[in-house]
Each structure stands twice: as C-alpha cells, then as structure tokens.
C-alpha positions as a Markdown table, in Angstrom:
| # | Residue | x | y | z |
|---|---|---|---|---|
| 1 | Met | 256.9 | -4.5 | 33.3 |
| 2 | Gly | 259.3 | -2.3 | 30.8 |
| 3 | Ile | 262.8 | -3.1 | 31.1 |
| 4 | Thr | 265.9 | -0.6 | 30.5 |
| 5 | Val | 268.8 | -1.8 | 29.2 |
| 6 | Gln | 272.1 | 0.4 | 29.4 |
| 7 | Trp | 275.5 | -1.0 | 28.8 |
| 8 | Ile | 278.7 | 1.3 | 28.1 |
| 9 | Arg | 281.7 | -0.1 | 27.3 |
| 10 | Thr | 285.6 | 2.4 | 27.5 |
| 11 | Ser | 287.9 | 1.3 | 26.3 |
| 12 | Trp | 291.9 | 1.7 | 26.4 |
| 13 | Thr | 295.7 | 1.4 | 26.0 |
| 14 | Lys | 298.7 | 1.9 | 29.2 |
| 15 | Gln | 298.0 | 5.1 | 26.9 |
| 16 | Ser | 296.1 | 5.7 | 29.4 |
| 17 | Arg | 297.5 | 5.0 | 32.0 |
| 18 | Gly | 298.2 | 8.2 | 33.5 |
| 19 | Gly | 298.4 | 11.7 | 33.5 |
| 20 | Ala | 296.1 | 13.6 | 31.8 |
| 21 | Ala | 294.7 | 10.8 | 29.3 |
| 22 | Ala | 294.4 | 9.0 | 32.4 |
| 23 | Ala | 292.6 | 11.9 | 33.4 |
| 24 | Arg | 290.1 | 11.9 | 30.0 |
| 25 | Arg | 289.6 | 8.2 | 31.0 |
| 26 | Asn | 288.4 | 8.2 | 34.1 |
| 27 | Ala | 286.4 | 11.9 | 33.9 |
| 28 | Ala | 284.2 | 9.4 | 30.8 |
| 29 | Pro | 280.6 | 9.5 | 32.7 |
| 30 | Val | 278.6 | 6.4 | 33.7 |
| 31 | Gly | 275.2 | 6.6 | 32.8 |
| 32 | Phe | 273.4 | 8.8 | 29.3 |
| 33 | Thr | 270.1 | 9.9 | 28.5 |
| 34 | Val | 268.0 | 6.7 | 27.6 |
| 35 | Pro | 266.6 | 7.5 | 23.8 |
| 36 | Tyr | 263.9 | 5.8 | 23.2 |
| 37 | Leu | 264.3 | 2.1 | 21.6 |
| 38 | Pro | 261.6 | -0.7 | 20.7 |
| 39 | Pro | 260.6 | -2.9 | 23.8 |
| 40 | Ser | 264.2 | -6.0 | 23.3 |
| 41 | Phe | 266.4 | -3.7 | 22.1 |
| 42 | Ala | 269.2 | -1.7 | 24.4 |
| 43 | His | 271.2 | 1.3 | 24.4 |
| 44 | Val | 275.3 | 0.5 | 24.1 |
| 45 | Val | 277.3 | 2.8 | 24.3 |
| 46 | Arg | 281.2 | 2.7 | 23.2 |
| 47 | Met | 284.4 | 5.1 | 24.2 |
| 48 | His | 287.3 | 5.0 | 23.6 |
| 49 | Glu | 290.1 | 6.4 | 23.7 |
| 50 | Arg | 291.3 | 6.5 | 19.7 |
| 51 | Asp | 288.8 | 8.5 | 20.4 |
| 52 | Gly | 289.0 | 11.3 | 23.0 |
| 53 | Phe | 286.8 | 8.5 | 24.9 |
| 54 | Glu | 283.5 | 9.9 | 23.0 |
| 55 | Pro | 280.5 | 8.4 | 23.6 |
| 56 | His | 279.2 | 6.7 | 20.5 |
| 57 | Gly | 275.9 | 5.2 | 21.0 |
| 58 | Val | 273.8 | 2.5 | 19.2 |
| 59 | Ala | 270.9 | 0.1 | 19.4 |
| 60 | Glu | 271.8 | -3.8 | 20.3 |
| 61 | His | 269.2 | -6.1 | 20.3 |
| 62 | Leu | 269.1 | -7.5 | 24.6 |
| 63 | Gly | 270.4 | -10.6 | 22.8 |
| 64 | Glu | 274.1 | -9.2 | 22.1 |
| 65 | Val | 273.9 | -7.9 | 25.9 |
| 66 | Asp | 276.0 | -9.5 | 28.2 |
| 67 | Val | 273.9 | -9.8 | 30.9 |
| 68 | Gln | 271.3 | -12.6 | 32.0 |
| 69 | Leu | 267.6 | -11.1 | 32.6 |
| 70 | Arg | 264.8 | -13.5 | 34.1 |
| 71 | Glu | 262.5 | -11.8 | 35.0 |
| 72 | Asp | 260.8 | -13.9 | 38.1 |
| 73 | Asp | 257.7 | -12.7 | 40.6 |
| 74 | Gly | 257.6 | -9.4 | 39.5 |
| 75 | Arg | 261.3 | -9.0 | 40.0 |
| 76 | Leu | 263.9 | -8.0 | 37.4 |
| 77 | Arg | 266.6 | -11.2 | 37.9 |
| 78 | Val | 269.9 | -9.4 | 37.0 |
| 79 | Leu | 273.0 | -10.9 | 36.3 |
| 80 | Pro | 276.0 | -9.6 | 34.1 |
| 81 | Gln | 277.9 | -12.4 | 32.3 |
| 82 | Val | 282.3 | -12.4 | 32.8 |
| 83 | Gln | 283.9 | -11.6 | 28.9 |
| 84 | Ser | 286.4 | -14.1 | 29.3 |
| 85 | Leu | 288.4 | -15.9 | 31.0 |
| 86 | Phe | 291.0 | -15.0 | 30.0 |
| 87 | Ala | 290.8 | -11.8 | 30.8 |
| 88 | Ile | 291.9 | -10.9 | 33.9 |
| 89 | Pro | 291.2 | -9.6 | 36.8 |
| 90 | Pro | 290.2 | -13.3 | 37.9 |
| 91 | Arg | 286.3 | -13.6 | 38.6 |
| 92 | Pro | 286.4 | -17.0 | 40.6 |
| 93 | Arg | 284.3 | -15.7 | 42.7 |
| 94 | Arg | 281.7 | -13.3 | 42.2 |
| 95 | Pro | 278.4 | -11.0 | 43.8 |
| 96 | Pro | 275.0 | -13.3 | 43.5 |
| 97 | Ala | 272.6 | -11.9 | 41.1 |
| 98 | Val | 270.5 | -8.4 | 41.8 |
| 99 | Arg | 266.4 | -8.8 | 42.1 |
| 100 | Leu | 265.1 | -5.5 | 41.0 |
| 101 | Ala | 261.5 | -4.6 | 41.8 |
| 102 | Ser | 259.9 | -2.4 | 40.0 |
| 103 | Gly | 260.6 | 1.6 | 39.8 |
| 104 | Gln | 264.8 | 0.2 | 41.1 |
| 105 | Trp | 267.8 | 0.2 | 39.2 |
| 106 | Val | 271.4 | -1.4 | 39.2 |
| 107 | Arg | 274.4 | 0.3 | 38.0 |
| 108 | Trp | 276.9 | -2.9 | 37.9 |
| 109 | Gln | 280.3 | -2.3 | 36.6 |
| 110 | Leu | 283.3 | -5.0 | 35.9 |
| 111 | Asn | 286.8 | -3.9 | 34.1 |
| 112 | Tyr | 289.0 | -6.5 | 32.4 |
| 113 | Arg | 293.3 | -6.6 | 30.7 |
| 114 | Phe | 293.6 | -8.2 | 28.3 |
| 115 | Ser | 297.4 | -9.3 | 25.9 |
| 116 | Ser | 297.8 | -10.5 | 23.3 |
| 117 | Ala | 298.1 | -14.9 | 22.9 |
| 118 | Ala | 301.5 | -13.7 | 21.1 |
| 119 | Gly | 303.2 | -10.2 | 23.3 |
| 120 | Val | 302.8 | -8.2 | 20.1 |
| 121 | Arg | 300.6 | -5.9 | 21.0 |
| 122 | Asp | 300.4 | -3.7 | 24.2 |
| 123 | Trp | 298.3 | -4.5 | 26.8 |
| 124 | Ser | 294.1 | -3.2 | 26.2 |
| 125 | Tyr | 291.3 | -2.8 | 29.1 |
| 126 | Trp | 288.2 | -2.4 | 29.0 |
| 127 | Leu | 285.1 | -1.0 | 32.1 |
| 128 | Asp | 282.2 | -2.7 | 31.3 |
| 129 | Thr | 278.8 | -0.8 | 33.2 |
| 130 | Phe | 276.1 | -1.9 | 32.8 |
| 131 | Asn | 273.1 | 0.3 | 33.9 |
| 132 | Ile | 269.2 | -1.3 | 34.2 |
| 133 | Ala | 266.4 | -0.8 | 35.1 |
| 134 | His | 263.0 | -2.5 | 36.6 |
| 135 | Gly | 259.7 | -1.0 | 35.1 |
| 136 | Pro | 258.6 | 2.3 | 33.6 |
| 137 | Val | 261.7 | 5.7 | 34.0 |
| 138 | Asp | 262.3 | 8.1 | 32.7 |
| 139 | Ala | 264.9 | 8.6 | 29.4 |
| 140 | Asp | 267.3 | 10.2 | 32.1 |
| 141 | Val | 267.1 | 7.8 | 34.9 |
| 142 | Phe | 271.0 | 6.4 | 35.0 |
| 143 | Leu | 272.1 | 10.0 | 35.6 |
| 144 | Ser | 270.6 | 10.0 | 39.1 |
| 145 | Glu | 272.0 | 7.3 | 41.9 |
| 146 | Pro | 271.3 | 3.9 | 41.4 |
| 147 | Thr | 269.5 | 1.5 | 43.6 |
| 148 | Val | 271.8 | -1.3 | 43.7 |
| 149 | His | 275.2 | -0.4 | 42.4 |
| 150 | Val | 277.4 | -3.9 | 42.4 |
| 151 | Asp | 281.2 | -3.0 | 41.8 |
| 152 | Glu | 282.8 | -5.8 | 40.6 |
| 153 | Gln | 285.8 | -3.8 | 39.6 |
| 154 | Gly | 289.9 | -5.2 | 40.0 |
| 155 | Pro | 293.4 | -4.9 | 40.0 |
| 156 | Leu | 294.6 | -5.1 | 36.8 |
| 157 | Arg | 297.8 | -3.5 | 37.5 |
C-alpha cells in the first residue's frame, strides 16, 4: 500500500497576529498538489511571514517528518508527534491515533507558541498541518475535504 505524506508548517511572530498580516496568514492553504515523490519521501511545505506566507516545497525522507506511521491489518495508523514539551499550549491529553483504510486520508493540525529562554526575542508561532493518505491517490487529493480531520489546536494567547 502507498502512503502519501504532506507536512505544512506555517510560522509567524506577533507581527502577524492581527490586521492584514493575520488575514494573509489565515488565507494560507492547508493542502497542496503533491509532486511525484519516491515512496519513502514526503512533500514538505514551509510558509513564513518574512516571505509573505509564500509556500516553499521540498522533498524530505519520511524519517524526518514528525509523525508516526504504522501499517497493520491493511490500515495505516497515524499519530503526529508533539514538537516540544516547552511549547504552549500544553497537551496532557491527546486524541488517539487515526486508523485509515485504503483510499482514506487525514488532515491533522497542531499549533504552538514559543518564547525565547531569556525572553530576549518575541514569541513565535507555528501551525503544523499533516495531510496523510493511505493507498493510491491523485496528486490533488489534499485539495479536497479529508476523510478525517483532527483539530488539535489550542489557545495561544
């Protein structure tokens, strides 16, 4: 069975928390057409406020993607990893892993806020969106509605 993985990280500072900059950030896509990739690679897209949230895509080995994937009994078990214990919001209880049948896909979103250890720099923010499909899919699969959507975003203040 094939696995198609797309990891989108949108990052910003407090300068994009309101107004026109926040509108640009909120308009950033949560899914892209997937280029042809070898089986053990993922489509990784980065968008940052310094680039006006312009998407920059690369291919990365699946081992570099912050998600646990395991095939078992014809289903794909998906569970993104939480990036940091020091990030806000805390996640003492997480949703269970999603098990996908062939032809299904999940969009899982997590957000984070970070501050510098010494308080010297401003806060920074991330939104990680994992689009993961099990089985053969079209290149534009992540432009449609997911079979399962897990919204693990919390308040960032």
